PDB file of C-alpha atoms and ligand atoms in Angstrom:
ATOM      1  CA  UNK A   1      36.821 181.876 224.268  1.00  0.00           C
ATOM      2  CA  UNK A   2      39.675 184.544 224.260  1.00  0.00           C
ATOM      3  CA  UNK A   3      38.920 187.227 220.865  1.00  0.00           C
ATOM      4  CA  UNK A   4      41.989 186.280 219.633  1.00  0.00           C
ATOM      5  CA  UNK A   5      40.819 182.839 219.022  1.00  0.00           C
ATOM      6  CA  UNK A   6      37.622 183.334 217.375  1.00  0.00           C
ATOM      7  CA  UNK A   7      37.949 182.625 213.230  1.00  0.00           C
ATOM      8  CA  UNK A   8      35.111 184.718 212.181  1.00  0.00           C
ATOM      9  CA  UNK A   9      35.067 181.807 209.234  1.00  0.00           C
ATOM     10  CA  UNK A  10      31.237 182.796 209.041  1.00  0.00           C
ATOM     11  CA  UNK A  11      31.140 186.257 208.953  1.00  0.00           C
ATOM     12  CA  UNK A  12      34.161 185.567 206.219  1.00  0.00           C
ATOM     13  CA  UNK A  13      31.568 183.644 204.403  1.00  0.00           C
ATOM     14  CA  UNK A  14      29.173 186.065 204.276  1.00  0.00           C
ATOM     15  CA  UNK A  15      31.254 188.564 203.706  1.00  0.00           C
ATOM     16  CA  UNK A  16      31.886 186.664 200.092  1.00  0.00           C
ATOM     17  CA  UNK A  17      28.714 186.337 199.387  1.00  0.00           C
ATOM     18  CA  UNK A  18      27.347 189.005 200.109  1.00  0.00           C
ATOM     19  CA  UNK A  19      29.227 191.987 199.570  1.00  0.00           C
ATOM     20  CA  UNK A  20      31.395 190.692 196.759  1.00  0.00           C
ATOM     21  CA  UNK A  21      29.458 187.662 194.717  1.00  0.00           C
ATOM     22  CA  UNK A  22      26.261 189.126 194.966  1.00  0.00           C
ATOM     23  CA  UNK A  23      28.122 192.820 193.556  1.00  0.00           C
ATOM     24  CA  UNK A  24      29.506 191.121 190.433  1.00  0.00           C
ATOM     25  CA  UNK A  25      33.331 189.584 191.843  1.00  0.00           C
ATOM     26  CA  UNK A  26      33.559 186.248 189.606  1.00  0.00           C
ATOM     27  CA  UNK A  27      37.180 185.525 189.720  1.00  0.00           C
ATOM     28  CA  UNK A  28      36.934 182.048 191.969  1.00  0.00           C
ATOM     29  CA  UNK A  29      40.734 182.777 192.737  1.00  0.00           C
ATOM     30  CA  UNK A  30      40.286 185.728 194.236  1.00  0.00           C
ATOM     31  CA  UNK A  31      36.781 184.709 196.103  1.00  0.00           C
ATOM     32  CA  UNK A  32      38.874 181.796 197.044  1.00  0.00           C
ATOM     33  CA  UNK A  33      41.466 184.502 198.233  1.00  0.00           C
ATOM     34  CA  UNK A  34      39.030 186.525 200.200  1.00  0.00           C
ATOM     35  CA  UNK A  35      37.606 183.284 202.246  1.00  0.00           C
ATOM     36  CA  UNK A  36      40.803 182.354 203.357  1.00  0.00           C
ATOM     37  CA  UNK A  37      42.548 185.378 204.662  1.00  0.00           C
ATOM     38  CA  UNK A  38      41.730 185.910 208.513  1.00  0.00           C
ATOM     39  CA  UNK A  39      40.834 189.823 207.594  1.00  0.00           C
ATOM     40  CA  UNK A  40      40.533 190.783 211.551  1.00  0.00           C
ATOM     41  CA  UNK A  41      43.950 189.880 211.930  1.00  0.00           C
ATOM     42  CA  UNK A  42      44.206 192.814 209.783  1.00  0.00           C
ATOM     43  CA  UNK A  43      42.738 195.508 212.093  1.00  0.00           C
ATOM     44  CA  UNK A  44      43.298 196.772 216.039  1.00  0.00           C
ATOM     45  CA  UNK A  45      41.723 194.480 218.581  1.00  0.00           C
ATOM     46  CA  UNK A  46      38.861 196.493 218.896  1.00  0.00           C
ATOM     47  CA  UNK A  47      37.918 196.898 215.877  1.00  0.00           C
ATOM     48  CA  UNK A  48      37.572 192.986 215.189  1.00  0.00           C
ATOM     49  CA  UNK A  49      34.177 192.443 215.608  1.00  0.00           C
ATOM     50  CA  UNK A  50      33.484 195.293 212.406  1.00  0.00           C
ATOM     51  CA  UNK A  51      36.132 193.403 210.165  1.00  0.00           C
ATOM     52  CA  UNK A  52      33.930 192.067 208.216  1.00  0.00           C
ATOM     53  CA  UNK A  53      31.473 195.267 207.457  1.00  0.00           C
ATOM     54  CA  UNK A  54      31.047 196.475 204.170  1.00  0.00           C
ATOM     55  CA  UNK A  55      33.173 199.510 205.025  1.00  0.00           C
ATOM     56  CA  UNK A  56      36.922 200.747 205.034  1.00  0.00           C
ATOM     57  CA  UNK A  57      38.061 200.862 208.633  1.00  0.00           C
ATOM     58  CA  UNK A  58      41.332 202.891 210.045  1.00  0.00           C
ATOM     59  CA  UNK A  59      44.210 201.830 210.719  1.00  0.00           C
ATOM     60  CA  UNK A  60      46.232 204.768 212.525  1.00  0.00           C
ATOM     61  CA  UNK A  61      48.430 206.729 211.275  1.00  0.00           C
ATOM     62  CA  UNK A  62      45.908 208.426 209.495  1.00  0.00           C
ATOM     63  CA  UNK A  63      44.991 205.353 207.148  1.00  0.00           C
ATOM     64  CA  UNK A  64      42.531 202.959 206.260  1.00  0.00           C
ATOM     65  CA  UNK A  65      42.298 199.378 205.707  1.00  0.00           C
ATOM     66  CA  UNK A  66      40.072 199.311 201.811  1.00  0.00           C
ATOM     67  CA  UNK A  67      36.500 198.609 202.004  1.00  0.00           C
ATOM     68  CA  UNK A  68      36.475 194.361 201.253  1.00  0.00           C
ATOM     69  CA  UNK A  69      34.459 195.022 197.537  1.00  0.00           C
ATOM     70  CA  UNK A  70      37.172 196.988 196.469  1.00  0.00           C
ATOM     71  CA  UNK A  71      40.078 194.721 197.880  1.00  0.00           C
ATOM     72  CA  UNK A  72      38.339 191.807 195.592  1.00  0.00           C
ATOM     73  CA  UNK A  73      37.353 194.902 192.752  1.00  0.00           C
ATOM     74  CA  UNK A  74      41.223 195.347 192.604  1.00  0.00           C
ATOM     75  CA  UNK A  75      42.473 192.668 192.604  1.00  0.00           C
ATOM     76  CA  UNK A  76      40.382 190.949 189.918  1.00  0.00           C
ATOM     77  CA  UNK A  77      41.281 194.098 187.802  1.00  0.00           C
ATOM     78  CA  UNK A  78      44.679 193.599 187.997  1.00  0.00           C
ATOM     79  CA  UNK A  79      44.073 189.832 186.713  1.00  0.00           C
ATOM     80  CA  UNK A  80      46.569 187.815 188.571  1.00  0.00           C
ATOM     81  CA  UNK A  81      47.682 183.984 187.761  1.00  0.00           C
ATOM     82  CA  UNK A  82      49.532 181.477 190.175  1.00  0.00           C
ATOM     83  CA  UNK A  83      53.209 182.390 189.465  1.00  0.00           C
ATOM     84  CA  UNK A  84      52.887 185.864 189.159  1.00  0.00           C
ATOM     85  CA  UNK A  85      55.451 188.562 190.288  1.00  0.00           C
ATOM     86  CA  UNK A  86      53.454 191.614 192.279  1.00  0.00           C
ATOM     87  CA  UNK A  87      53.843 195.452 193.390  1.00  0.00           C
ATOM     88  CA  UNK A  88      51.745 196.604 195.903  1.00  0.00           C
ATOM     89  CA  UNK A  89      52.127 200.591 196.547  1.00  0.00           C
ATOM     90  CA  UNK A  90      50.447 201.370 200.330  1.00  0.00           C
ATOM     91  CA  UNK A  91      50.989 198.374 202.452  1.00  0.00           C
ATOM     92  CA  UNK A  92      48.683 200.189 205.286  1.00  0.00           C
ATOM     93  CA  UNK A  93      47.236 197.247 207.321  1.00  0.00           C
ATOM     94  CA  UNK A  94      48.843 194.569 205.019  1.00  0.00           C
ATOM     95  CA  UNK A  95      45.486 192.864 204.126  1.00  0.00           C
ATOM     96  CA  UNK A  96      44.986 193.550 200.077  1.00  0.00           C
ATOM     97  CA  UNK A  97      48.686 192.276 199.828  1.00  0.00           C
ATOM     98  CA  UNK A  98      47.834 189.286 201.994  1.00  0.00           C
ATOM     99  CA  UNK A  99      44.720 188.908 199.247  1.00  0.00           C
ATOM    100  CA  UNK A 100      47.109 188.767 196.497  1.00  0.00           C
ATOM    101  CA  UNK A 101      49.817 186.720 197.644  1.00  0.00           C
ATOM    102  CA  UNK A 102      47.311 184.027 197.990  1.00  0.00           C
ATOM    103  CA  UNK A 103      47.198 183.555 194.056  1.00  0.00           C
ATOM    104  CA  UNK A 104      50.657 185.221 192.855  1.00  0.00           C
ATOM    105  CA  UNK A 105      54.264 183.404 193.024  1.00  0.00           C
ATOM    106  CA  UNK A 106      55.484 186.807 195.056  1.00  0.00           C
ATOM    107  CA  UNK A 107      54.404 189.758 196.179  1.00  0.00           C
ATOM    108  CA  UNK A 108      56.786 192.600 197.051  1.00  0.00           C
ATOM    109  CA  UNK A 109      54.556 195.577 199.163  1.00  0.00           C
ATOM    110  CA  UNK A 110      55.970 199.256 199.948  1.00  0.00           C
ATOM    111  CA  UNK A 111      54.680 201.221 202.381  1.00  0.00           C
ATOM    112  CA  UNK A 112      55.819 204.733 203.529  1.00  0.00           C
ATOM    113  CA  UNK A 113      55.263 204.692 207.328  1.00  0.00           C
ATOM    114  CA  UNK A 114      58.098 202.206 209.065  1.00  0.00           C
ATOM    115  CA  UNK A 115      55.167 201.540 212.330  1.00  0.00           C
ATOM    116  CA  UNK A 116      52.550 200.544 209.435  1.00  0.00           C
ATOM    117  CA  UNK A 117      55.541 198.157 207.613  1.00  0.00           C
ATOM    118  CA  UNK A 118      56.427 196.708 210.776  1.00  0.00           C
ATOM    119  CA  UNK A 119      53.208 196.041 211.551  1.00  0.00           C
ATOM    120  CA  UNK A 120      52.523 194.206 208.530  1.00  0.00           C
ATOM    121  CA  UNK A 121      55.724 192.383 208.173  1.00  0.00           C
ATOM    122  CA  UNK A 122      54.664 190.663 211.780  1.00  0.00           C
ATOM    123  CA  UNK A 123      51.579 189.942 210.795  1.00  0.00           C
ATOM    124  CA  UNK A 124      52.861 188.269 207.606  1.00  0.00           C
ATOM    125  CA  UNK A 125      55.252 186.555 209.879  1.00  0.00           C
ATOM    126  CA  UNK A 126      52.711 185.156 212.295  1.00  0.00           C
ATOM    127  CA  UNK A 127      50.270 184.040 209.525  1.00  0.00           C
ATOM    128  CA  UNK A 128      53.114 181.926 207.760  1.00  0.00           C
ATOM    129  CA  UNK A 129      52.644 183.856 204.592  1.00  0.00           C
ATOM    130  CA  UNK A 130      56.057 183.550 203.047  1.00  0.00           C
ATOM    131  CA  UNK A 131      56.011 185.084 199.209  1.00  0.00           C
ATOM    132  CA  UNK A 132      55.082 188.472 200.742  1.00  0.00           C
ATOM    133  CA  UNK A 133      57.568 191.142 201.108  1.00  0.00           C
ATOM    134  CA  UNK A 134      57.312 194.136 202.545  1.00  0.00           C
ATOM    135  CA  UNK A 135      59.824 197.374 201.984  1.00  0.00           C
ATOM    136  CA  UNK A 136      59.820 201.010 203.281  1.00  0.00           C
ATOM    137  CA  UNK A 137      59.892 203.265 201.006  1.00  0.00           C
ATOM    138  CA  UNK A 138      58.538 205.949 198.698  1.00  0.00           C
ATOM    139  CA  UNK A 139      56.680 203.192 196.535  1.00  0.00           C
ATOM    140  CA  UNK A 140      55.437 206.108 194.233  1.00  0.00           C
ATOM    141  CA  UNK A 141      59.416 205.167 192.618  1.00  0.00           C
ATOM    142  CA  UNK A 142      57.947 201.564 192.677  1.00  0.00           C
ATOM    143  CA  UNK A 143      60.773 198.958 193.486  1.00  0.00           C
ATOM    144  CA  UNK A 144      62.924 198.566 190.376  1.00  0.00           C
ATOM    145  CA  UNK A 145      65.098 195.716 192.259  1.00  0.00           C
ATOM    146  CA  UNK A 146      62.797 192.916 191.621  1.00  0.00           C
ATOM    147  CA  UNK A 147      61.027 195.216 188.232  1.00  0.00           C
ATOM    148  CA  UNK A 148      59.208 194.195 186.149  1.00  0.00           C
ATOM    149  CA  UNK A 149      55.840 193.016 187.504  1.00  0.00           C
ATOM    150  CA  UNK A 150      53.109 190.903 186.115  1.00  0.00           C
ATOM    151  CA  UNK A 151      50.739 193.571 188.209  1.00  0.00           C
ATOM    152  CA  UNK A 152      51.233 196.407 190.271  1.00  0.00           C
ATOM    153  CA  UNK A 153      48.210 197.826 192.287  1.00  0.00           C
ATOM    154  CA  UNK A 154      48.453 200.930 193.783  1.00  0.00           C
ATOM    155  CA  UNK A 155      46.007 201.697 197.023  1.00  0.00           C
ATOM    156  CA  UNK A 156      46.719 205.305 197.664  1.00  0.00           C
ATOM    157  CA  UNK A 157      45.734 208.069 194.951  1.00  0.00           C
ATOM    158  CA  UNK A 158      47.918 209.629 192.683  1.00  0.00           C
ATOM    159  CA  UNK A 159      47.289 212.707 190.647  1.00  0.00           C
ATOM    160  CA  UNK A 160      48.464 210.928 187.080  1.00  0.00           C
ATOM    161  CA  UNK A 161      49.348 207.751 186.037  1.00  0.00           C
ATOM    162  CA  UNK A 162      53.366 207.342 187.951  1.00  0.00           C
ATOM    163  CA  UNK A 163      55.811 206.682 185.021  1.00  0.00           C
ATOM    164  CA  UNK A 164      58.002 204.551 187.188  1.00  0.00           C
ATOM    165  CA  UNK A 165      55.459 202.121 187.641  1.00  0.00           C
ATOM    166  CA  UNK A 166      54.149 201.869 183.900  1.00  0.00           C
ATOM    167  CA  UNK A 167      57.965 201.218 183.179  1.00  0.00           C
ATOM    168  CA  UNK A 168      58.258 198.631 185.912  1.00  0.00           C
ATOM    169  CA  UNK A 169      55.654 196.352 183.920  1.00  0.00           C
ATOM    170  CA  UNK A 170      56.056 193.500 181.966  1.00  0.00           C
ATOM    171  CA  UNK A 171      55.145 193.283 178.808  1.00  0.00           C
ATOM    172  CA  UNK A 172      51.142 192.573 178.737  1.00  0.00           C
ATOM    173  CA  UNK A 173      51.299 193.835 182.641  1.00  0.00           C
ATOM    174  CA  UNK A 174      48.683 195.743 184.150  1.00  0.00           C
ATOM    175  CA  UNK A 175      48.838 198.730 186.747  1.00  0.00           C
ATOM    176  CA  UNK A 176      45.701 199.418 188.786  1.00  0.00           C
ATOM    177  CA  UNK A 177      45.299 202.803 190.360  1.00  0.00           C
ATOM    178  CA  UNK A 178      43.173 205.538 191.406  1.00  0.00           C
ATOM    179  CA  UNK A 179      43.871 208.314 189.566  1.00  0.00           C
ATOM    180  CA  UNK A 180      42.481 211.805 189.890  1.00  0.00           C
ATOM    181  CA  UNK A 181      42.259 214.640 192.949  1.00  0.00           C
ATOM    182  CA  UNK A 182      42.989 214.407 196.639  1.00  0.00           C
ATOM    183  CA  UNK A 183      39.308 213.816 197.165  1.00  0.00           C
ATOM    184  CA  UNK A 184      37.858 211.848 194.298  1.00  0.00           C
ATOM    185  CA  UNK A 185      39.514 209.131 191.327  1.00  0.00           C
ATOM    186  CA  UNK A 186      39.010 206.991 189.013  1.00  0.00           C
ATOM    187  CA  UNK A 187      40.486 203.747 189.378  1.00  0.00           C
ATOM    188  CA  UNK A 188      42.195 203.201 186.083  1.00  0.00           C
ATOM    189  CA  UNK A 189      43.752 199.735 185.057  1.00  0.00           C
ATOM    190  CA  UNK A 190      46.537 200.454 182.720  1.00  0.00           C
ATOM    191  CA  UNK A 191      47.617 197.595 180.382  1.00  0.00           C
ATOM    192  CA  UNK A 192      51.545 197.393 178.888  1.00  0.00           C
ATOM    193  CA  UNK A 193      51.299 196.234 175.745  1.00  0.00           C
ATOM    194  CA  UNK A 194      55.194 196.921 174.120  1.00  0.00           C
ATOM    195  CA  UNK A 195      55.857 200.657 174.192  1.00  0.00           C
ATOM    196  CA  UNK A 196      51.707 200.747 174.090  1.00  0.00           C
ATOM    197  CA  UNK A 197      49.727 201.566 176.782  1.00  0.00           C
ATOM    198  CA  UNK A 198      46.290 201.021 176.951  1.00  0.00           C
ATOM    199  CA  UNK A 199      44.158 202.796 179.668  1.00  0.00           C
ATOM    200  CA  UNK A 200      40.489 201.868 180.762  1.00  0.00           C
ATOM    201  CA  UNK A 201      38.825 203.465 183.455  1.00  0.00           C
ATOM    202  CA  UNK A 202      36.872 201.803 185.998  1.00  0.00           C
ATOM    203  CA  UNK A 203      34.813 202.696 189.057  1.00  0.00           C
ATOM    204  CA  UNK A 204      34.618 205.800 191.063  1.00  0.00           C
ATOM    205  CA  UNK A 205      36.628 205.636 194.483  1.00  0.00           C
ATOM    206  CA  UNK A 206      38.152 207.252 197.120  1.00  0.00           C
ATOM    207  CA  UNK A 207      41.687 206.570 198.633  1.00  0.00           C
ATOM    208  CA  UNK A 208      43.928 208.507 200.789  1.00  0.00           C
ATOM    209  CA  UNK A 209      46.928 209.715 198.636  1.00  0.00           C
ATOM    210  CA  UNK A 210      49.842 208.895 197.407  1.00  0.00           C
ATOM    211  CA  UNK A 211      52.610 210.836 198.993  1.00  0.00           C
ATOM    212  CA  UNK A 212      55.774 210.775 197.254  1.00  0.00           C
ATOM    213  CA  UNK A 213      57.855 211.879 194.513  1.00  0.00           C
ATOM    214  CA  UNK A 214      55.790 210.811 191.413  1.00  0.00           C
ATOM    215  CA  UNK A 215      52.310 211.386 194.002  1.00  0.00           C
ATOM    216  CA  UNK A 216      51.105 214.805 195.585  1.00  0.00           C
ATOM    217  CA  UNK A 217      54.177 216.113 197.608  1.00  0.00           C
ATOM    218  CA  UNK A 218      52.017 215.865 201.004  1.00  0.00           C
ATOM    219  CA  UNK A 219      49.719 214.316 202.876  1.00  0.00           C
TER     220      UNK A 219
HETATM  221  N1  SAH B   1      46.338 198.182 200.974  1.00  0.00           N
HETATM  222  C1  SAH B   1      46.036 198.688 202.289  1.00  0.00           C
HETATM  223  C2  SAH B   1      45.277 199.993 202.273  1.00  0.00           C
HETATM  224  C3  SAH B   1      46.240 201.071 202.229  1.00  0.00           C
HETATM  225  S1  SAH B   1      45.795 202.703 202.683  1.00  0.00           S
HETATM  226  C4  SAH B   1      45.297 197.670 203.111  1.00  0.00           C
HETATM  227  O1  SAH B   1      44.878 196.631 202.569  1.00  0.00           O
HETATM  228  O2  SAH B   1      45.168 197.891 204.316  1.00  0.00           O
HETATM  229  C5  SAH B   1      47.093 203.493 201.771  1.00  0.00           C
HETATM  230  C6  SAH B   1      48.489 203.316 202.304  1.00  0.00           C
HETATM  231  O3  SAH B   1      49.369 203.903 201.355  1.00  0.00           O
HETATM  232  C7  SAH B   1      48.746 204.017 203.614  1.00  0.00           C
HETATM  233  O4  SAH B   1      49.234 203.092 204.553  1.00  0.00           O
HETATM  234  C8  SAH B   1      49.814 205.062 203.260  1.00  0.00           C
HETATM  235  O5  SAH B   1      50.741 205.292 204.304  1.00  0.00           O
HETATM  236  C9  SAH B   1      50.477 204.441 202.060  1.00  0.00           C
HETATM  237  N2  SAH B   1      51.206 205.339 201.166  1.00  0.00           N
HETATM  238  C10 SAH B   1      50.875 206.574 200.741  1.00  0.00           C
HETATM  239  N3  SAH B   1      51.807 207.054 199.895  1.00  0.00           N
HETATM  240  C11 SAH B   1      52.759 206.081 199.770  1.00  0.00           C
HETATM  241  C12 SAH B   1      53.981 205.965 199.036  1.00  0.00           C
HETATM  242  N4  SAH B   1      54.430 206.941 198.242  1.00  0.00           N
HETATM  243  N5  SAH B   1      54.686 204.821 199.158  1.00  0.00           N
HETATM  244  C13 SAH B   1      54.267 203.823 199.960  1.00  0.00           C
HETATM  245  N6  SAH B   1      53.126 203.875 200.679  1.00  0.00           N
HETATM  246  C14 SAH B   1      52.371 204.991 200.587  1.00  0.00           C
END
């Protein structure tokens, strides 16, 4: 059988089970999410076969598709519902936006390097996935043509919480991000409640950051 045609459908499975279930993930939508998204699509050729580890793999470019626990860790946190309207900031390989457009209405992704969008908007394109969208762009600015967003998860660091994206929630929105130095954050889910803003801090993790205008000024 060519690689390209294996499904990995059991190493998806336990994948599930073992790296997210077992660690605490409860939200059945995004399990569901996780078991149905073909995450070796996601990576280079030869790095198929270690798709499914319980490890962050690069990408190029100097990136890295997220470890799978924190994919599902994210995206629970950021507590999205069927009909939901959703920022990603750092498309990378594509794969946590792929995650989330399986339970949101739309998902709108930015990514900063045009080979990495590309890349992502063909894989989108070849999977059928349809209510994902991805722009180039500074997404530290978020995307204030389609504002405001049920939930905006962020998957590169930034140094504080980015102002542009607290104002491009909804009311009762939530913005997940890893906030803190170069090296080390704290991913922080921050929940609009009115003007209010209520901020709860999460897990230790470690991203690559977020370059950009309301991020560090370089990579
Ligand atoms: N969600 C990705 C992981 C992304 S790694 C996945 O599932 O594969 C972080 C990504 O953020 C990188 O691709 C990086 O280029 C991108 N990035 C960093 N700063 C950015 C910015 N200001 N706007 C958009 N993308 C940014």
């Amino acid at each position: 059988m060519p690689e390209s045609d294996i499904d990995y459908g059991s190493e998806r499975r336990a994948m599930v089970e073992d790296q997210l279930e077992r660690r605490g993930i409860q939200d059945s939508r995004v399990l569901d999410a996780m078991l149905t998204v073909p995450r070796h699509v996601f990576v280079a050729q030869h790095t198929q076969p270690a798709a499914y580890a319980d490890s962050a793999l690069p990408i190029g470019h100097g990136q890295t598709i997220s470890q799978p626990y924190i994919v599902a860790f994210m995206t629970e946190a950021a507590q999205i519902s069927p009909g939901d309207k959703v920022l990603e900031i750092g498309t990378g390989s594509g794969y946590g936006a792929a995650v989330a457009s399986q339970i949101a209405g739309e998902v709108f992704t930015i990514e900063r390097h045009s080979k990495l969008a590309q890349q992502a908007r063909e894989r989108f394109d070849e999977l059928g996935y349809e209510n994902l969208h991805v722009v180039e762009g500074d997404g530290s600015q978020g995307w204030p043509e389609e504002a405001p967003y049920d939930a905006i998860i962020v998957t590169a660091a930034a140094p504080e919480l980015p102002q542009p994206l607290v104002e491009q929630l909804t009311d009762g929105g939530r913005l997940v991000v890893p906030v803190g130095t170069r090296h080390s954050q704290k991913l922080v889910r921050a929940e609009r409640s009115g003007d209010q803003i209520q901020r709860t801090p999460l897990t230790a993790v470690r991203f690559v950051p977020l370059v950009g205008e309301h991020g560090w000024q370089r990579q």
